[in-house]
Amino acid sequence: SYELTQPPSVSVSPGQTARITCSGDALPKKYAHWYQQKSGQAPVLVIYEDNKRPSGIPERFSGSSSGTMATLTISGAQVEDEADYSCYSTDSSAFHRGVFGGGTKLTVL
Amino acid sequence: QVQLVESGGGVVQPGRSLRLSCAASGFTFSTYGMHWVRQAPGKGLEWVAVISYDGSYKYYADSVKGRFFISRDNAKNTLDLQMNSLRAEDTAVYYCAKEELVYLDHWGQGTLVTVSS
């Protein structure tokens, strides 16, 4: 089955740039989307279709994708950005069949 | 605004069944695909199942195929997940999510399913 791979954790100081990667063989052909999940809360979409930001998401959140790797970048990370971040994409064999990366815990302190 | 409210979670013994529901409002339910996603305690998100806007196609994760069944009632704006032959590893918070093109743009708050004897 198709897999997306993320680092388990990333740590930055406030104001630094945080980069979280997501690798998958189908990413050259499929979009990556990113979700933020704070403790005890439902996931929130922060980036869709590789690099688009939903309304209400701060401009410091951006996304990019090249080859088999997608990257979520938080420029000038804030303490309130501390959360779990998961990438999501669709299986190349079935258009709407989804798959999540294992998630990355972002620590900002 | 879009609202998704899950219900039906609880404690169930291994091997038994449970049916989850998701009540949708704030959008034209019958024109969007819908998904179920789960999260085991302390673990990451796991995609479970999808149903098309009209119910004509359904896909499942390998981990639940043949045991879980997704359905929808467009007249009642509800999404269901019938879970049979439950296992301890099915213990998780179950979220319903609305599909927008190829991503999930709105999520419910989730309902906890605990499989334990």
Coordinates of C-alpha atoms in Angstrom, one line a residue:
Chain A
S1 CA 0.0 0.0 0.0
Y2 CA 1.0 3.6 -0.6
E3 CA 2.9 5.4 2.2
L4 CA 3.9 8.9 3.0
T5 CA 6.9 9.4 5.3
Q6 CA 7.4 12.3 7.7
P7 CA 10.1 12.9 10.4
P8 CA 8.7 12.2 13.9
S9 CA 9.7 15.5 15.3
V10 CA 11.1 19.0 14.4
S11 CA 12.1 21.6 16.9
V12 CA 12.8 25.3 16.4
S13 CA 13.1 28.4 18.5
P14 CA 10.4 31.1 18.3
G15 CA 11.0 33.3 15.2
Q16 CA 13.0 30.6 13.3
T17 CA 11.8 28.8 10.2
A18 CA 10.4 25.3 10.6
R19 CA 10.4 22.9 7.7
I20 CA 8.5 19.7 7.8
T21 CA 9.0 17.2 5.0
C22 CA 6.7 14.5 3.5
S23 CA 8.0 12.0 1.0
G24 CA 6.1 9.6 -1.2
D25 CA 6.6 7.9 -4.6
A26 CA 3.3 9.3 -6.0
L27 CA 3.9 12.9 -5.0
P28 CA 5.3 13.9 -8.5
K29 CA 1.7 13.1 -9.8
K30 CA -0.4 13.8 -6.7
Y31 CA -1.0 16.9 -4.6
A32 CA 0.1 17.1 -0.9
H33 CA -2.1 18.7 1.7
W34 CA -1.2 19.6 5.2
Y35 CA -3.1 19.5 8.5
Q36 CA -2.4 21.0 11.9
Q37 CA -3.7 19.3 15.0
K38 CA -3.3 20.7 18.4
S39 CA -3.8 18.6 21.5
G40 CA -7.3 17.4 21.9
Q41 CA -8.6 19.1 18.8
A42 CA -9.7 18.1 15.3
P43 CA -7.2 18.6 12.4
V44 CA -7.3 21.9 10.6
L45 CA -6.3 22.3 6.9
V46 CA -3.3 24.7 6.6
I47 CA -2.1 24.0 3.1
Y48 CA -3.9 22.4 0.1
E49 CA -2.8 21.4 -3.4
D50 CA 0.9 21.7 -2.5
N51 CA 1.0 25.4 -1.9
K52 CA -2.4 27.0 -1.4
R53 CA -3.4 28.5 1.9
P54 CA -7.0 28.5 3.1
S55 CA -8.6 31.7 4.2
G56 CA -7.8 32.4 7.8
I57 CA -4.4 30.6 7.8
P58 CA -1.5 33.0 8.6
E59 CA 0.8 33.9 5.8
R60 CA 3.8 32.4 7.6
F61 CA 2.5 29.0 6.5
S62 CA 3.6 27.9 3.0
G63 CA 4.0 24.8 1.1
S64 CA 6.0 23.5 -1.8
S65 CA 6.6 20.2 -3.6
S66 CA 9.4 18.9 -5.8
G67 CA 9.7 15.4 -7.1
T68 CA 8.9 12.9 -4.4
M69 CA 9.0 15.4 -1.5
A70 CA 6.6 18.0 -0.2
T71 CA 7.5 20.5 2.4
L72 CA 5.5 22.6 4.8
T73 CA 7.4 25.8 5.9
I74 CA 6.5 27.9 8.8
S75 CA 8.4 31.2 8.5
G76 CA 8.9 32.8 11.9
A77 CA 7.3 30.1 13.9
Q78 CA 5.3 31.2 16.9
V79 CA 4.7 29.3 20.2
E80 CA 1.1 28.8 19.1
D81 CA 2.2 26.9 16.1
E82 CA 3.4 24.0 18.3
A83 CA 1.3 21.1 17.2
D84 CA 1.3 17.9 15.2
Y85 CA 1.4 18.3 11.4
S86 CA 0.3 15.6 9.0
C87 CA 0.6 15.4 5.2
Y88 CA -2.2 13.9 3.2
S89 CA -2.4 12.7 -0.4
T90 CA -4.4 10.3 -2.5
D91 CA -3.4 6.9 -3.7
S92 CA -2.3 6.8 -7.3
S93 CA -4.4 3.6 -7.8
A94 CA -7.7 5.0 -6.6
F95 CA -8.5 8.7 -7.1
H96 CA -10.2 9.4 -3.8
R97 CA -8.5 6.8 -1.6
G98 CA -6.5 8.7 1.0
V99 CA -3.3 8.3 2.9
F100 CA -1.7 10.2 5.7
G101 CA 1.9 10.6 6.7
G102 CA 2.8 9.5 10.2
G103 CA 2.7 13.0 11.5
T104 CA 5.4 15.4 12.8
K105 CA 5.5 16.9 16.2
L106 CA 6.6 20.5 16.0
T107 CA 8.0 22.0 19.1
V108 CA 8.6 25.7 19.3
L109 CA 10.5 26.8 22.4
Chain B
Q1 CA -21.1 27.4 8.1
V2 CA -20.1 23.8 7.6
Q3 CA -20.8 21.7 10.6
L4 CA -20.1 18.0 11.0
V5 CA -21.2 16.2 14.2
E6 CA -20.3 12.6 14.9
S7 CA -22.1 10.3 17.2
G8 CA -22.4 6.7 18.2
G9 CA -19.0 6.1 19.8
G10 CA -18.7 4.1 23.0
V11 CA -17.2 1.1 24.6
V12 CA -17.7 -2.2 22.8
Q13 CA -16.4 -5.7 23.3
P14 CA -14.1 -7.3 20.7
G15 CA -16.0 -9.1 18.0
R16 CA -19.1 -6.9 18.4
S17 CA -20.5 -4.2 16.1
L18 CA -21.0 -0.5 16.3
R19 CA -22.5 2.1 14.0
L20 CA -21.2 5.7 13.8
S21 CA -23.1 8.6 12.3
C22 CA -22.2 12.0 11.1
A23 CA -24.8 14.7 10.8
A24 CA -23.9 17.4 8.2
S25 CA -25.1 20.9 7.8
G26 CA -24.2 24.2 6.3
F27 CA -23.4 22.9 2.8
T28 CA -25.1 20.9 0.0
F29 CA -24.3 17.4 1.4
S30 CA -25.5 15.5 -1.7
T31 CA -22.8 17.1 -3.9
Y32 CA -19.7 16.2 -1.9
G33 CA -17.7 13.0 -1.2
M34 CA -17.3 12.2 2.5
H35 CA -14.6 10.4 4.4
W36 CA -14.0 8.7 7.8
V37 CA -10.5 9.1 9.4
R38 CA -9.4 7.7 12.7
Q39 CA -6.7 8.4 15.3
A40 CA -5.7 5.8 17.8
P41 CA -4.6 7.1 21.2
G42 CA -1.2 8.8 20.9
K43 CA -0.9 7.9 17.2
G44 CA -1.2 9.7 13.9
L45 CA -4.2 10.1 11.6
E46 CA -5.3 7.0 9.6
W47 CA -7.6 7.3 6.6
V48 CA -10.4 4.8 6.9
A49 CA -13.0 5.1 4.1
V50 CA -14.5 7.3 1.4
I51 CA -17.9 7.5 -0.3
S52 CA -18.7 9.5 -3.4
Y53 CA -21.4 12.2 -3.4
D54 CA -24.0 9.8 -4.7
G55 CA -22.8 6.6 -3.0
S56 CA -21.7 5.0 -6.3
Y57 CA -18.2 4.3 -5.2
K58 CA -16.7 3.4 -1.9
Y59 CA -13.1 2.7 -0.9
Y60 CA -11.6 1.3 2.3
A61 CA -8.3 1.1 4.0
D62 CA -6.9 -2.4 3.9
S63 CA -7.0 -2.5 7.7
V64 CA -10.9 -2.3 7.7
K65 CA -11.8 -3.8 4.4
G66 CA -14.5 -6.4 4.7
R67 CA -15.4 -5.4 8.3
F68 CA -16.4 -1.7 8.0
F69 CA -19.0 -0.3 5.6
I70 CA -19.6 3.3 4.7
S71 CA -23.0 4.6 3.6
R72 CA -24.9 7.9 3.3
D73 CA -28.4 9.2 3.2
N74 CA -28.6 12.4 1.2
A75 CA -32.2 13.0 2.1
K76 CA -31.2 13.2 5.8
N77 CA -27.7 14.7 5.3
T78 CA -26.1 11.9 7.3
L79 CA -23.0 9.7 6.8
D80 CA -22.6 6.4 8.6
L81 CA -19.9 3.9 9.3
Q82 CA -21.0 0.3 10.2
M83 CA -18.1 -1.3 12.1
N84 CA -18.3 -5.1 12.5
S85 CA -15.9 -7.7 14.1
L86 CA -14.3 -4.9 16.1
R87 CA -10.7 -5.4 17.3
A88 CA -8.7 -3.8 20.1
E89 CA -6.7 -2.0 17.4
D90 CA -9.8 -0.3 16.1
T91 CA -9.8 1.8 19.3
A92 CA -9.6 5.4 18.2
V93 CA -11.3 8.7 17.8
Y94 CA -13.3 8.6 14.5
Y95 CA -13.7 11.8 12.5
C96 CA -15.9 12.4 9.5
A97 CA -14.6 14.9 7.0
K98 CA -16.0 16.6 4.0
E99 CA -14.1 16.3 0.7
E100 CA -13.2 19.2 -1.5
L101 CA -11.8 18.0 -4.8
V102 CA -8.9 15.8 -3.5
Y103 CA -8.5 17.1 0.1
L104 CA -10.5 17.2 3.3
D105 CA -11.5 20.7 4.1
H106 CA -13.8 20.4 7.1
W107 CA -13.7 17.9 10.0
G108 CA -16.0 17.0 12.8
Q109 CA -14.9 16.9 16.4
G110 CA -14.7 13.2 16.5
T111 CA -16.3 10.3 18.5
L112 CA -14.3 7.9 20.6
V113 CA -14.6 4.2 20.1
T114 CA -13.0 1.9 22.6
V115 CA -12.9 -1.8 22.0
S116 CA -12.3 -3.6 25.2
S117 CA -13.5 -6.6 27.1

